Amino acid sequence: MATPTIPAAASEVEQLDRADILHGFATLHAQASSDVVVINSADGMRVTDSRGREFLDAGGGLWCMNVGYGRQAITDAAAAQMAKLPYFHSFGHFSNEPLIRLADRLLKLAPPGMARAIFCSSGSEANDTQIKVVRRYNNLLGRREKKKIIARLNSYHGSTVAAGSLSGLPMMHESFDLPIPGILHTLSTDYLRRPAHIRSPEQFTQYLVDGLTQLIEAEGPHTIAAFLAEPITGTGGVLVPPPGYFREVKRVLDHYDILLIADEVITGFGRTGSWFASPGLELKPDLMTVAKGLTSGYFPMSASLLSAKVADVLYADRSSHAMFAHGFTSSGHPVGAVIANANLDILEREDLPGNAARVGTYLLERLRERFDGHPLVGEIRGKGLLIGIELDADPAVRRPFAEYPKVSSLLSKACFAERLLVRGGHDRTMAALAPPLIATRADADEIVARLGRAIDRVTGEVKSAGLSA
Ligand SMILES: Cc1ncc(COP(=O)(O)O)c(C=O)c1O
């Protein structure tokens, strides 16, 4: 087969990229020889690169493209706001009307009890903000030792120094001297990789809750300030909690007076088939982090939401240090706020959470049919349009690949060859799906067809390379 020629302009920008940009989550030594995919345009579910290749974006960018690409209403709202007021800050007593409308709307949409919003630009910043809120809360209550935060293994909460510490992925810690002191990790809801003696999801819940209790007891409950969790773990493997998990966790946290922070950065704004994933999982947060789907990636914007329980303590401070000395230049950006409002209009008007529930159920069923008895598919799990397909060397005994990075690389290449963009797994071989919530059944069929061909190809390659041994 003849190698397709690369347009000269595309080749030039690819070279410049290789020479100039250090990409996050890239293997740097391989950069000089690896492909650069320069995405130039997008519409609906699809993105197109500088070589003219069109991809079905089943990863929703980075799990954030909820309303789909090319929404004119968002572009128009942003352009009008740019012309009227392109920027102003929200420190001290300054505000702007789009932001005020957004905050009001957000607090009404959020699970019951959320009383205040702090705006930031990224999910990482919003989680960092939660740490500071929790510290200040306990300082004001005179509990100077109650500062540690428990997150979970396999979680992803961002990549700043603090949020990267919260993330439970060793590769994010190893060469950056993380985690910082005061961040602990407990067991993850990874049912596929459960210990051999666990026989049922209910038993698994008990095992996880016991693990959390033991950690709290070992550290001293008076030192633990908060527990942070994604309702459904996203980047760390699309891990759905076993039944009753958050109800039981909350019981333990209440017993020790520990706050619960829900990181709804991926799961928020319809992704799992409802506005937020927490209520359906009996997760009752004291604090909640949102980002991504808040603007569907059209603008970098996030928020830390505070319940009245926490906010009231902060607002009662009359000391000489009462100023909340925290915030960012772009916090509460007016253009971001109109974009978020236009995005929420679309989610509401088109009932995209409902569509995510319906098409997500359909997609999950089609995937389970397509891969029924497949020699490499270990588990298919998820909720709404957040689905993970994990591969195993031997699904019958839940044996992962010894050389999972190699198999993961084959899988991502095979999906790419099918013009299908998916998210991968970190210490596992998987295809994670988080397509735009506008997906139709036909789109779901297309995802299954392309992923099916990709996984079949990987199966042949794994066999011939002896990687399932
Ligand atoms: C659950 C969760 N929390 C936080 C973050 C960090 O968000 P950001 O990349 O905007 O800093 C992410 C990003 O993927 C995430 O998935």
Coordinates of C-alpha atoms and ligand atoms in Angstrom, one line a residue:
M1 CA 0.0 0.0 0.0
A2 CA 1.4 3.4 -1.0
T3 CA 2.2 5.7 2.0
P4 CA -0.2 8.7 1.9
T5 CA 1.6 12.0 1.2
I6 CA 1.5 14.5 4.0
P7 CA 0.5 18.0 2.9
A8 CA 3.6 20.3 3.2
A9 CA 1.9 22.7 5.6
A10 CA 0.8 19.8 7.8
S11 CA 4.3 18.4 7.9
E12 CA 5.8 21.9 8.8
V13 CA 3.5 22.4 11.8
E14 CA 4.2 18.9 13.0
Q15 CA 7.9 19.5 12.9
L16 CA 7.5 22.8 14.8
D17 CA 5.4 21.1 17.4
R18 CA 8.1 18.4 17.9
A19 CA 10.7 21.1 18.2
D20 CA 8.9 23.5 20.5
I21 CA 6.2 21.9 22.7
L22 CA 6.6 19.7 25.7
H23 CA 3.3 17.9 25.9
G24 CA 1.7 16.8 29.1
F25 CA 1.4 13.0 29.5
A26 CA 3.7 12.4 26.6
T27 CA 6.8 10.1 26.7
L28 CA 9.4 12.8 26.0
H29 CA 12.2 10.7 24.5
A30 CA 9.8 9.3 21.9
Q31 CA 8.6 12.7 20.9
A32 CA 11.1 13.2 18.1
S33 CA 10.0 10.1 16.3
S34 CA 6.3 10.0 17.2
D35 CA 3.3 11.3 15.2
V36 CA 1.9 14.7 16.1
V37 CA -1.9 14.8 15.5
V38 CA -2.8 18.5 14.8
I39 CA -6.5 18.8 15.3
N40 CA -7.8 21.7 13.1
S41 CA -11.6 21.6 13.2
A42 CA -14.5 19.8 14.6
D43 CA -18.2 19.3 14.3
G44 CA -20.7 17.4 16.3
M45 CA -19.1 14.1 17.3
R46 CA -16.1 14.4 14.9
V47 CA -12.7 16.1 14.8
T48 CA -10.5 16.6 11.7
D49 CA -6.7 16.9 11.7
S50 CA -4.3 18.9 9.5
R51 CA -3.8 15.9 7.2
G52 CA -7.5 15.8 6.5
R53 CA -8.2 12.7 8.6
E54 CA -11.6 12.6 10.3
F55 CA -12.0 10.9 13.7
L56 CA -15.0 9.8 15.7
D57 CA -14.3 11.4 19.1
A58 CA -15.5 8.7 21.5
G59 CA -13.3 10.3 24.2
G60 CA -15.1 13.6 24.2
G61 CA -11.7 15.4 24.0
L62 CA -10.6 14.7 27.6
W63 CA -14.0 13.5 28.9
C64 CA -15.3 17.1 28.6
M65 CA -17.1 17.6 25.3
N66 CA -20.7 17.2 26.5
V67 CA -22.7 19.2 24.0
G68 CA -20.7 18.3 21.0
Y69 CA -18.5 20.5 18.8
G70 CA -19.6 23.4 16.6
R71 CA -22.4 24.9 18.8
Q72 CA -23.1 28.2 17.1
A73 CA -25.1 29.4 20.2
I74 CA -22.0 29.1 22.4
T75 CA -19.8 30.9 19.8
D76 CA -22.3 33.7 19.4
A77 CA -22.7 34.2 23.2
A78 CA -18.9 34.2 23.6
A79 CA -18.5 36.7 20.8
A80 CA -21.1 39.1 22.2
Q81 CA -19.6 38.9 25.7
M82 CA -16.1 39.5 24.2
A83 CA -17.4 42.7 22.6
K84 CA -19.2 43.9 25.7
L85 CA -16.9 42.9 28.5
P86 CA -14.0 40.6 27.6
Y87 CA -12.6 40.4 31.1
F88 CA -12.9 41.6 34.6
H89 CA -11.8 40.0 37.8
S90 CA -14.0 38.8 40.7
F91 CA -11.7 39.6 43.7
G92 CA -13.1 41.5 46.7
H93 CA -16.4 43.0 45.9
F94 CA -16.2 42.9 42.0
S95 CA -18.5 40.6 40.1
N96 CA -20.2 40.4 36.7
E97 CA -23.8 39.5 35.8
P98 CA -23.1 36.4 33.7
L99 CA -21.2 34.9 36.7
I100 CA -23.9 35.8 39.2
R101 CA -26.6 34.1 36.9
L102 CA -24.3 31.1 36.5
A103 CA -23.7 30.7 40.3
D104 CA -27.4 30.9 41.0
R105 CA -28.1 28.3 38.3
L106 CA -25.3 26.0 39.4
L107 CA -26.3 25.9 43.0
K108 CA -29.9 25.0 42.0
L109 CA -28.8 22.2 39.7
A110 CA -26.3 20.7 42.1
P111 CA -27.3 18.0 44.6
P112 CA -29.2 19.4 47.7
G113 CA -27.2 21.4 50.2
M114 CA -24.7 23.3 48.1
A115 CA -24.7 26.9 49.2
R116 CA -21.7 28.7 47.7
A117 CA -19.5 28.5 44.6
I118 CA -15.8 29.5 44.3
F119 CA -14.9 29.8 40.6
C120 CA -11.5 28.7 39.2
S121 CA -10.2 27.7 35.7
S122 CA -9.4 24.0 36.0
G123 CA -10.4 20.9 37.9
S124 CA -7.0 20.8 39.5
E125 CA -7.3 24.4 40.8
A126 CA -10.8 23.6 42.1
N127 CA -9.5 20.6 44.0
D128 CA -6.6 22.6 45.4
T129 CA -9.2 25.1 46.5
Q130 CA -11.1 22.4 48.3
I131 CA -8.0 21.5 50.3
K132 CA -7.6 25.1 51.4
V133 CA -11.3 25.4 52.3
V134 CA -11.1 22.3 54.4
R135 CA -8.0 23.5 56.2
R136 CA -9.5 26.9 56.9
Y137 CA -12.7 25.2 58.1
N138 CA -10.9 23.2 60.6
N139 CA -8.6 26.0 61.7
L140 CA -11.7 28.1 62.4
L141 CA -13.1 25.3 64.4
G142 CA -9.9 25.2 66.4
R143 CA -9.0 21.7 65.1
R144 CA -5.5 22.4 64.0
E145 CA -4.5 18.7 63.7
K146 CA -7.5 17.7 61.6
K147 CA -5.9 18.3 58.2
K148 CA -5.2 15.1 56.3
I149 CA -7.2 14.2 53.2
I150 CA -7.9 10.7 52.2
A151 CA -8.2 10.1 48.4
R152 CA -8.2 6.7 46.7
L153 CA -5.8 4.6 44.6
N154 CA -6.6 4.8 40.9
S155 CA -8.2 8.2 41.3
Y156 CA -7.4 11.2 39.2
H157 CA -8.0 14.7 40.7
G158 CA -5.6 16.8 38.6
S159 CA -1.9 17.4 38.2
T160 CA -0.9 20.5 40.2
V161 CA 1.3 19.8 43.2
A162 CA -1.7 19.3 45.5
A163 CA -4.2 17.8 43.0
G164 CA -1.5 15.5 41.7
S165 CA -0.8 14.4 45.2
L166 CA -4.5 13.6 45.6
S167 CA -4.5 11.6 42.4
G168 CA -3.9 7.9 43.2
L169 CA -1.7 7.1 40.2
P170 CA 1.9 6.2 41.1
M171 CA 3.3 7.5 37.8
M172 CA 2.1 11.0 38.8
H173 CA 4.1 10.8 42.0
E174 CA 7.3 9.0 41.3
S175 CA 9.5 11.6 39.7
F176 CA 7.8 14.7 41.1
D177 CA 8.4 14.0 44.9
L178 CA 4.7 13.6 45.5
P179 CA 2.5 13.2 47.3
I180 CA 2.9 16.2 49.6
P181 CA 2.5 15.4 53.3
G182 CA -1.0 15.0 54.6
I183 CA -2.4 13.2 51.6
L184 CA -3.3 9.5 52.1
H185 CA -4.7 6.9 49.7
T186 CA -7.2 4.2 50.5
L187 CA -8.5 1.2 48.3
S188 CA -10.1 1.8 45.0
T189 CA -13.4 0.4 43.8
D190 CA -11.7 -1.8 41.3
Y191 CA -13.9 -4.9 41.3
L192 CA -12.1 -6.7 38.5
R193 CA -8.8 -6.6 40.4
R194 CA -10.3 -7.5 43.8
P195 CA -8.5 -9.9 46.1
A196 CA -9.3 -13.5 45.4
H197 CA -11.3 -14.0 48.6
I198 CA -13.9 -11.4 47.6
R199 CA -16.9 -13.3 46.1
S200 CA -19.6 -10.6 45.6
P201 CA -20.0 -6.9 45.1
E202 CA -21.6 -6.6 48.6
Q203 CA -18.6 -8.3 50.2
F204 CA -16.4 -5.9 48.2
T205 CA -18.2 -2.9 49.7
Q206 CA -17.5 -4.2 53.2
Y207 CA -13.9 -4.9 52.3
L208 CA -13.4 -1.3 51.1
V209 CA -15.2 0.3 54.0
D210 CA -13.2 -1.8 56.4
G211 CA -10.0 -0.6 54.7
L212 CA -11.1 3.0 55.0
T213 CA -12.0 2.6 58.7
Q214 CA -8.6 0.9 59.4
L215 CA -6.7 3.8 57.7
I216 CA -8.7 6.4 59.7
E217 CA -8.1 4.5 63.0
A218 CA -4.4 4.0 62.2
E219 CA -3.8 7.7 61.4
G220 CA -6.0 8.9 64.3
P221 CA -9.5 10.3 63.4
H222 CA -8.6 13.7 64.9
T223 CA -6.1 14.1 62.1
I224 CA -8.4 13.3 59.2
A225 CA -10.2 16.3 57.7
A226 CA -11.8 15.0 54.5
F227 CA -12.3 12.1 52.1
L228 CA -12.3 12.8 48.4
A229 CA -13.7 10.6 45.7
E230 CA -15.0 10.6 42.1
P231 CA -18.5 9.1 42.2
I232 CA -17.4 6.9 39.3
T233 CA -13.6 6.9 38.8
G234 CA -12.8 8.2 35.3
T235 CA -9.2 8.4 34.2
G236 CA -8.1 5.7 36.7
G237 CA -10.2 3.0 34.9
V238 CA -14.0 3.9 34.8
L239 CA -14.6 2.1 38.1
V240 CA -18.2 1.9 39.2
P241 CA -18.6 1.6 43.0
P242 CA -20.2 -1.6 44.4
P243 CA -23.7 -1.3 45.8
G244 CA -24.1 0.8 49.0
Y245 CA -20.5 1.9 48.9
F246 CA -21.0 5.6 49.3
R247 CA -23.8 5.1 51.9
E248 CA -21.5 3.0 54.0
V249 CA -18.5 5.4 53.5
K250 CA -20.6 8.3 54.6
R251 CA -21.7 6.4 57.7
V252 CA -18.0 6.0 58.6
L253 CA -17.1 9.6 57.8
D254 CA -20.0 11.0 59.8
H255 CA -18.9 8.8 62.7
Y256 CA -15.5 10.4 62.7
D257 CA -16.7 13.9 61.7
I258 CA -14.8 13.8 58.3
L259 CA -16.0 15.9 55.3
L260 CA -16.9 14.2 52.0
I261 CA -15.7 15.9 48.8
A262 CA -17.3 14.6 45.5
D263 CA -15.1 15.2 42.5
E264 CA -17.7 15.5 39.8
V265 CA -15.3 16.9 37.2
I266 CA -16.0 14.1 34.7
T267 CA -19.3 12.8 36.0
G268 CA -21.1 16.2 36.2
F269 CA -23.4 17.8 33.7
G270 CA -25.1 14.7 32.3
R271 CA -22.2 12.4 31.6
T272 CA -23.6 9.4 33.6
G273 CA -27.2 10.0 32.6
S274 CA -28.3 12.5 35.3
W275 CA -27.1 16.0 36.0
F276 CA -24.7 14.7 38.7
A277 CA -23.7 11.2 39.6
S278 CA -23.7 11.6 43.3
P279 CA -27.4 11.4 44.2
G280 CA -27.9 8.1 42.2
L281 CA -25.0 6.6 44.2
E282 CA -26.2 7.7 47.6
L283 CA -23.2 10.1 47.8
K284 CA -24.1 13.1 49.9
P285 CA -21.2 15.5 49.5
D286 CA -20.2 18.4 51.9
L287 CA -18.1 19.8 49.0
M288 CA -18.2 19.2 45.3
T289 CA -15.8 20.0 42.5
V290 CA -17.0 20.6 38.9
A291 CA -15.3 21.5 35.7
K292 CA -15.1 20.0 32.2
G293 CA -18.9 19.7 31.3
L294 CA -19.6 23.0 33.0
T295 CA -18.5 24.6 29.7
S296 CA -18.1 21.4 27.6
G297 CA -14.5 22.4 27.2
Y298 CA -15.4 25.6 25.2
F299 CA -13.7 27.6 28.0
P300 CA -11.4 26.6 30.9
M301 CA -13.7 27.0 33.9
S302 CA -14.4 25.1 37.1
A303 CA -15.9 25.6 40.5
S304 CA -15.6 24.3 44.1
L305 CA -19.1 24.1 45.6
L306 CA -19.5 24.4 49.4
S307 CA -22.4 23.2 51.5
A308 CA -23.9 25.5 54.1
K309 CA -22.3 23.4 56.8
V310 CA -18.8 24.4 55.6
A311 CA -19.6 27.9 54.2
D312 CA -21.3 29.0 57.4
V313 CA -18.1 28.4 59.4
L314 CA -16.0 30.4 56.9
Y315 CA -18.5 33.3 56.9
A316 CA -18.7 33.4 60.7
D317 CA -15.0 34.3 60.9
R318 CA -14.6 37.8 62.4
S319 CA -10.9 37.6 63.1
S320 CA -8.2 39.8 61.8
H321 CA -7.4 37.1 59.2
A322 CA -11.0 36.9 57.9
M323 CA -10.0 37.7 54.3
F324 CA -10.3 34.6 52.2
A325 CA -6.9 35.1 50.6
H326 CA -7.3 32.8 47.6
G327 CA -8.3 33.2 43.9
F328 CA -7.0 33.4 40.4
T329 CA -6.8 36.2 37.7
S330 CA -9.3 34.3 35.6
S331 CA -11.7 33.3 38.5
G332 CA -15.2 34.1 37.5
H333 CA -14.3 35.1 33.9
P334 CA -17.3 36.8 32.3
V335 CA -16.7 35.1 28.9
G336 CA -16.4 31.7 30.6
A337 CA -19.6 32.4 32.5
V338 CA -21.7 33.2 29.4
I339 CA -20.2 30.1 27.7
A340 CA -21.2 28.0 30.7
N341 CA -24.7 29.5 30.7
A342 CA -25.1 28.8 26.9
N343 CA -23.8 25.3 27.5
L344 CA -26.3 24.6 30.3
D345 CA -29.1 26.0 28.1
I346 CA -28.2 23.3 25.5
L347 CA -27.9 20.5 28.1
E348 CA -31.4 21.5 29.5
R349 CA -33.2 22.2 26.2
E350 CA -32.0 19.0 24.5
D351 CA -32.2 16.9 27.7
L352 CA -28.7 15.6 27.1
P353 CA -28.5 13.9 30.5
G354 CA -31.6 11.9 29.4
N355 CA -30.0 11.1 26.1
A356 CA -26.8 10.0 27.8
A357 CA -28.9 7.6 29.9
R358 CA -30.7 6.2 26.9
V359 CA -27.9 6.0 24.4
G360 CA -25.5 4.9 27.2
T361 CA -27.7 1.9 28.1
Y362 CA -27.9 1.0 24.4
L363 CA -24.2 1.3 23.9
L364 CA -23.4 -0.8 27.0
E365 CA -25.7 -3.5 25.7
R366 CA -24.3 -3.5 22.2
L367 CA -20.7 -3.6 23.6
R368 CA -21.6 -6.6 25.8
E369 CA -23.2 -8.4 22.9
R370 CA -20.3 -7.7 20.5
F371 CA -17.6 -8.8 23.0
D372 CA -19.6 -11.7 24.6
G373 CA -17.1 -14.5 25.2
H374 CA -14.3 -12.5 23.5
P375 CA -10.9 -14.0 24.4
L376 CA -9.4 -10.7 25.6
V377 CA -12.3 -8.7 27.0
G378 CA -12.2 -8.9 30.8
E379 CA -15.0 -6.4 31.8
I380 CA -17.3 -3.9 30.3
R381 CA -18.6 -1.4 32.9
G382 CA -20.0 2.1 33.2
K383 CA -23.0 4.3 33.5
G384 CA -24.5 6.7 30.9
L385 CA -22.0 7.7 28.4
L386 CA -19.0 6.8 30.6
I387 CA -17.9 3.3 29.7
G388 CA -14.7 1.3 30.1
I389 CA -13.8 -1.9 28.2
E390 CA -10.9 -3.6 30.0
L391 CA -8.8 -6.3 28.4
D392 CA -7.2 -9.2 30.2
A393 CA -4.6 -11.7 29.2
D394 CA -7.0 -14.4 30.5
P395 CA -10.5 -13.1 31.3
A396 CA -11.6 -16.5 32.8
V397 CA -9.2 -16.0 35.7
R398 CA -9.0 -12.2 35.6
R399 CA -5.3 -12.2 34.7
P400 CA -4.0 -8.9 33.5
F401 CA -1.3 -8.6 30.8
A402 CA 2.2 -8.8 32.2
E403 CA 3.3 -6.3 29.5
Y404 CA 0.2 -4.1 29.6
P405 CA 2.0 -1.0 28.3
K406 CA 2.8 -2.9 25.1
V407 CA -0.8 -4.1 24.7
S408 CA -2.2 -0.7 25.6
S409 CA 0.0 0.8 22.8
L410 CA -1.3 -1.8 20.3
L411 CA -4.9 -1.0 21.3
S412 CA -4.5 2.8 21.0
K413 CA -2.9 2.3 17.6
A414 CA -5.6 0.0 16.4
C415 CA -8.3 2.5 17.5
F416 CA -6.5 5.3 15.8
A417 CA -6.3 3.3 12.6
E418 CA -10.0 2.9 12.8
R419 CA -10.3 6.7 13.2
L420 CA -11.7 6.2 16.6
L421 CA -10.5 8.3 19.5
V422 CA -10.8 6.7 22.9
R423 CA -9.2 7.4 26.3
G424 CA -6.8 4.7 27.6
G425 CA -6.1 3.3 31.0
H426 CA -3.1 4.0 33.2
D427 CA -1.9 0.8 34.8
R428 CA -4.3 -1.4 32.7
T429 CA -5.2 -2.0 29.1
M430 CA -8.5 -0.4 28.3
A431 CA -10.6 1.7 26.0
A432 CA -12.6 4.3 27.9
L433 CA -15.5 5.9 26.2
A434 CA -16.9 9.4 27.0
P435 CA -18.4 10.6 23.7
P436 CA -20.4 13.8 23.4
L437 CA -23.8 13.4 25.0
I438 CA -25.5 14.2 21.6
A439 CA -24.5 10.6 20.5
T440 CA -27.3 8.8 18.7
R441 CA -27.9 5.0 18.5
A442 CA -26.2 5.1 15.1
D443 CA -23.2 6.8 16.6
A444 CA -23.2 4.1 19.3
D445 CA -23.3 1.4 16.6
E446 CA -20.4 3.0 14.8
I447 CA -18.3 3.1 18.0
V448 CA -19.0 -0.6 18.6
A449 CA -18.1 -1.5 15.0
R450 CA -14.8 0.4 15.0
L451 CA -13.8 -0.7 18.5
G452 CA -14.7 -4.3 17.6
R453 CA -12.4 -4.3 14.6
A454 CA -9.7 -2.6 16.7
I455 CA -9.9 -5.1 19.5
D456 CA -10.0 -8.0 17.0
R457 CA -6.8 -6.7 15.4
V458 CA -5.1 -6.4 18.8
T459 CA -6.2 -10.0 19.6
G460 CA -4.3 -11.2 16.5
E461 CA -1.2 -9.1 17.3
V462 CA -1.1 -10.1 21.0
K463 CA -1.2 -13.8 19.9
S464 CA 1.5 -13.5 17.3
A465 CA 3.7 -11.5 19.7
G466 CA 3.1 -14.0 22.6
L467 CA 1.9 -11.2 24.9
S468 CA -0.9 -13.1 26.6
A469 CA 1.5 -15.6 28.0
Ligands
LIG1 C1 -12.1 13.6 38.2 C2 -11.2 14.7 37.8 N1 -10.8 15.7 38.6 C3 -10.0 16.7 38.3 C4 -9.4 16.7 37.1 C5 -8.5 17.8 36.8 O1 -9.0 18.7 35.9 P1 -8.1 19.7 35.0 O2 -7.4 18.9 34.0 O3 -9.1 20.7 34.4 O4 -7.2 20.3 36.0 C6 -9.7 15.8 36.1 C7 -9.2 15.8 34.8 O5 -9.2 14.9 34.0 C8 -10.6 14.7 36.5 O6 -10.9 13.7 35.6

